[in-house]
Amino acid sequence: TARVCACVLAVSGRQGMGLTIHEVAAQAELRVNEVQQALWRVCKVNGVRLVRNQANVDALLHRVCDSIQLTYQRGAVCTAASRLVGIANDGWVATGRAWSFVVCAALALALRAYHFAISCEEVGKAIYVRPVTIKRRVIEIKRILVSLCRVLPWGHLVDLSNVHVYLLFVLDYYDVIKPAVQELRQQAAGDPCRCCDDRANPAPIQ
C-alpha cells in the first residue's frame, strides 16, 4: 500500500495535481514516514524526481480554499499566496523542506493581508498537517518581507507584528525592491561605512 501511495504521489506531481504526502498517507491510513520510505525507494529505483512546479502550487492552493470554503476574493488571495511561495523560494525557506508547509504558510499570510480571519489550524486541517510547522514558516516568510521593507524610507516602521499590512505593496514592487536590497547588501559588504557616509553627506542636487 505504501508503494502504491508513493507512485500516486510521484505521478500526481507530474500531472500538476499538487497532492501532498500527508494527504496521501492520511487517505491510505498510513504513517507519513512509511510513505516517505516507499517514495524514496520508488524514486531511486526508477530515477524519478518529484515535480513541484507552479501548477502544483496552484492546485494545492485551490484545494485548501475549497476546504475552508473561500469564495470571495479567492483569485486575489491565491495569486498573492503564489507570489509569496516564489519569495520564499528565493529566500531559501523551502529548500530541503516539505513544500506543503510553505504553501500553507503563504496562504495564511495572504488571507491575513486580505483581512480574512482564518487560522493556521484551519489551513493545515485541509491537508492533514499540524499548524506548528506552518506557523514557523509564516515567521520565516515574515522575516524575509521585513528585510525587504528595510530599504524603504519608512522601512523602520515594519516589523513581524504588522508586516501583513505592507504585504501587498511588497508583492506589487518585489521586482524593484529585490535588486535594491541586493545592491545595498553588496555595498555594505564592500564598504560598511558607505551607506552611513552617503546619508550624512548626500550628493549635491544639480
Short mmCIF file of C-alpha atoms in Angstrom, two decimals:
data_model
loop_
_atom_site.label_atom_id
_atom_site.label_comp_id
_atom_site.label_asym_id
_atom_site.label_seq_id
_atom_site.Cartn_x
_atom_site.Cartn_y
_atom_site.Cartn_z
CA THR A 1 0.00 0.00 0.00
CA ALA A 2 2.80 2.41 0.83
CA ARG A 3 4.40 1.73 -2.55
CA VAL A 4 1.13 2.47 -4.32
CA CYS A 5 0.85 5.74 -2.39
CA ALA A 6 4.39 6.63 -3.42
CA CYS A 7 3.57 6.01 -7.08
CA VAL A 8 0.39 8.08 -6.83
CA LEU A 9 2.34 10.92 -5.26
CA ALA A 10 5.05 10.84 -7.92
CA VAL A 11 2.57 10.76 -10.81
CA SER A 12 0.32 13.44 -9.31
CA GLY A 13 3.22 15.87 -9.28
CA ARG A 14 3.81 15.39 -12.99
CA GLN A 15 0.10 15.93 -13.62
CA GLY A 16 0.10 19.18 -11.63
CA MET A 17 -2.40 17.91 -9.06
CA GLY A 18 -0.50 19.26 -6.06
CA LEU A 19 -1.06 16.28 -3.79
CA THR A 20 0.97 16.23 -0.59
CA ILE A 21 2.47 13.27 1.19
CA HIS A 22 0.34 14.00 4.26
CA GLU A 23 -2.88 13.83 2.23
CA VAL A 24 -1.91 10.57 0.57
CA ALA A 25 -0.82 8.99 3.86
CA ALA A 26 -4.00 10.11 5.64
CA GLN A 27 -6.28 8.75 2.93
CA ALA A 28 -4.45 5.41 2.98
CA GLU A 29 -4.39 5.37 6.79
CA LEU A 30 -0.61 5.06 6.82
CA ARG A 31 2.10 6.89 8.71
CA VAL A 32 3.88 9.62 6.79
CA ASN A 33 7.30 8.04 7.32
CA GLU A 34 6.07 4.79 5.72
CA VAL A 35 5.07 6.66 2.57
CA GLN A 36 8.34 8.63 2.68
CA GLN A 37 10.41 5.45 2.73
CA ALA A 38 8.41 3.92 -0.11
CA LEU A 39 8.68 7.15 -2.11
CA TRP A 40 12.45 7.20 -1.66
CA ARG A 41 12.70 3.64 -2.97
CA VAL A 42 10.44 4.33 -5.96
CA CYS A 43 12.38 7.46 -6.90
CA LYS A 44 15.75 5.73 -6.52
CA VAL A 45 14.86 2.59 -8.46
CA ASN A 46 13.06 4.36 -11.31
CA GLY A 47 15.13 7.53 -11.43
CA VAL A 48 12.03 9.62 -10.76
CA ARG A 49 12.22 13.14 -9.43
CA LEU A 50 9.27 14.79 -7.73
CA VAL A 51 7.88 17.75 -9.65
CA ARG A 52 6.77 20.77 -7.63
CA ASN A 53 6.02 23.39 -10.25
CA GLN A 54 3.58 26.28 -10.41
CA ALA A 55 0.72 24.02 -11.45
CA ASN A 56 1.15 22.01 -8.25
CA VAL A 57 1.23 25.15 -6.12
CA ASP A 58 -1.94 26.49 -7.73
CA ALA A 59 -3.73 23.14 -7.37
CA LEU A 60 -2.85 22.90 -3.69
CA LEU A 61 -3.92 26.48 -3.02
CA HIS A 62 -7.30 25.99 -4.66
CA ARG A 63 -7.85 22.70 -2.85
CA VAL A 64 -7.22 24.34 0.51
CA CYS A 65 -9.53 27.20 -0.47
CA ASP A 66 -12.21 24.63 -1.25
CA SER A 67 -11.75 23.13 2.20
CA ILE A 68 -12.03 26.46 4.03
CA GLN A 69 -14.89 27.47 1.70
CA LEU A 70 -13.20 30.61 0.44
CA THR A 71 -15.09 32.15 -2.46
CA TYR A 72 -14.84 35.92 -2.02
CA GLN A 73 -11.57 37.35 -3.43
CA ARG A 74 -10.32 33.82 -3.94
CA GLY A 75 -8.37 34.65 -7.08
CA ALA A 76 -6.59 37.58 -5.45
CA VAL A 77 -5.72 35.56 -2.35
CA CYS A 78 -4.35 32.64 -4.37
CA THR A 79 -2.32 34.98 -6.58
CA ALA A 80 -0.79 36.66 -3.53
CA ALA A 81 -0.05 33.30 -1.90
CA SER A 82 1.54 32.00 -5.09
CA ARG A 83 3.84 35.02 -5.27
CA LEU A 84 4.73 34.56 -1.60
CA VAL A 85 5.78 30.99 -2.38
CA GLY A 86 8.11 32.41 -5.01
CA ILE A 87 9.59 34.85 -2.50
CA ALA A 88 10.02 32.00 0.00
CA ASN A 89 11.86 30.00 -2.65
CA ASP A 90 14.13 32.98 -3.37
CA GLY A 91 14.82 33.22 0.37
CA TRP A 92 15.69 29.50 0.66
CA VAL A 93 12.79 28.89 3.04
CA ALA A 94 11.53 25.92 1.02
CA THR A 95 14.92 24.37 0.23
CA GLY A 96 15.19 20.84 1.60
CA ARG A 97 11.81 21.08 3.31
CA ALA A 98 8.29 19.82 2.79
CA TRP A 99 6.81 22.27 0.31
CA SER A 100 3.25 21.87 1.61
CA PHE A 101 4.06 23.80 4.80
CA VAL A 102 5.49 26.69 2.79
CA VAL A 103 2.40 26.84 0.56
CA CYS A 104 0.09 26.75 3.58
CA ALA A 105 2.11 29.47 5.31
CA ALA A 106 1.95 31.64 2.19
CA LEU A 107 -1.80 31.16 2.01
CA ALA A 108 -2.22 32.00 5.70
CA LEU A 109 -0.30 35.26 5.19
CA ALA A 110 -2.26 36.13 2.06
CA LEU A 111 -5.53 35.54 3.91
CA ARG A 112 -4.36 37.84 6.70
CA ALA A 113 -3.40 40.53 4.18
CA TYR A 114 -6.93 40.41 2.77
CA HIS A 115 -8.44 40.58 6.28
CA PHE A 116 -9.75 37.03 6.47
CA ALA A 117 -9.90 35.58 9.98
CA ILE A 118 -8.74 32.08 9.06
CA SER A 119 -6.16 30.45 11.31
CA CYS A 120 -3.20 28.22 10.50
CA GLU A 121 -5.11 25.41 12.19
CA GLU A 122 -7.90 25.65 9.63
CA VAL A 123 -5.46 25.83 6.73
CA GLY A 124 -3.44 22.87 7.97
CA LYS A 125 -6.52 20.77 8.64
CA ALA A 126 -7.34 20.85 4.93
CA ILE A 127 -4.27 18.77 4.05
CA TYR A 128 -3.78 16.89 7.33
CA VAL A 129 -0.75 18.81 8.61
CA ARG A 130 -0.12 20.29 12.03
CA PRO A 131 -0.23 24.07 12.41
CA VAL A 132 3.01 24.29 14.41
CA THR A 133 5.28 23.95 11.38
CA ILE A 134 3.03 26.22 9.31
CA LYS A 135 3.42 28.94 11.94
CA ARG A 136 7.20 28.53 11.82
CA ARG A 137 7.19 29.00 8.05
CA VAL A 138 4.94 32.04 8.47
CA ILE A 139 7.55 33.62 10.75
CA GLU A 140 10.34 32.83 8.29
CA ILE A 141 8.46 34.38 5.37
CA LYS A 142 7.61 37.40 7.51
CA ARG A 143 11.30 37.91 8.25
CA ILE A 144 12.04 37.98 4.53
CA LEU A 145 9.29 40.55 3.97
CA VAL A 146 10.56 42.71 6.83
CA SER A 147 14.10 42.62 5.43
CA LEU A 148 12.78 43.69 2.03
CA CYS A 149 10.97 46.64 3.59
CA ARG A 150 14.10 47.84 5.41
CA VAL A 151 15.42 49.52 2.26
CA LEU A 152 12.36 51.76 2.04
CA PRO A 153 12.24 55.22 3.68
CA TRP A 154 9.54 54.03 6.07
CA GLY A 155 11.02 50.56 6.49
CA HIS A 156 11.76 51.11 10.19
CA LEU A 157 8.01 51.07 10.82
CA VAL A 158 7.65 47.48 9.61
CA ASP A 159 8.10 44.55 11.96
CA LEU A 160 6.84 40.99 12.35
CA SER A 161 3.63 42.11 14.01
CA ASN A 162 2.45 44.40 11.20
CA VAL A 163 4.24 43.23 8.06
CA HIS A 164 0.99 41.75 6.72
CA VAL A 165 -0.29 45.33 6.31
CA TYR A 166 2.51 46.03 3.82
CA LEU A 167 2.46 42.60 2.20
CA LEU A 168 0.53 43.54 -0.94
CA PHE A 169 2.82 46.53 -1.51
CA VAL A 170 5.88 44.28 -1.34
CA LEU A 171 4.32 41.82 -3.77
CA ASP A 172 3.48 44.59 -6.25
CA TYR A 173 7.01 46.04 -6.19
CA TYR A 174 9.06 42.94 -5.42
CA ASP A 175 10.84 43.05 -8.78
CA VAL A 176 12.07 46.56 -7.90
CA ILE A 177 12.79 46.04 -4.20
CA LYS A 178 14.76 42.81 -4.57
CA PRO A 179 17.59 44.27 -6.73
CA ALA A 180 17.78 47.29 -4.40
CA VAL A 181 18.23 45.03 -1.38
CA GLN A 182 20.96 43.05 -3.15
CA GLU A 183 22.79 46.22 -4.17
CA LEU A 184 22.69 47.67 -0.67
CA ARG A 185 24.00 44.42 0.80
CA GLN A 186 26.86 44.40 -1.68
CA GLN A 187 27.69 47.99 -0.79
CA ALA A 188 27.60 47.20 2.92
CA ALA A 189 29.84 44.16 2.40
CA GLY A 190 32.35 46.18 0.37
CA ASP A 191 32.33 49.32 2.50
CA PRO A 192 30.39 49.10 5.79
CA CYS A 193 30.53 52.87 6.25
CA ARG A 194 29.45 53.80 2.75
CA CYS A 195 25.72 53.87 3.42
CA CYS A 196 26.22 55.97 6.55
CA ASP A 197 28.53 58.36 4.72
CA ASP A 198 26.03 58.76 1.89
CA ARG A 199 23.29 59.67 4.34
CA ALA A 200 25.49 62.07 6.28
CA ASN A 201 26.88 63.72 3.12
CA PRO A 202 24.27 63.46 0.38
CA ALA A 203 25.30 64.26 -3.14
CA PRO A 204 24.51 67.85 -4.20
CA ILE A 205 21.48 68.38 -6.41
CA GLN A 206 22.47 69.63 -9.83
#
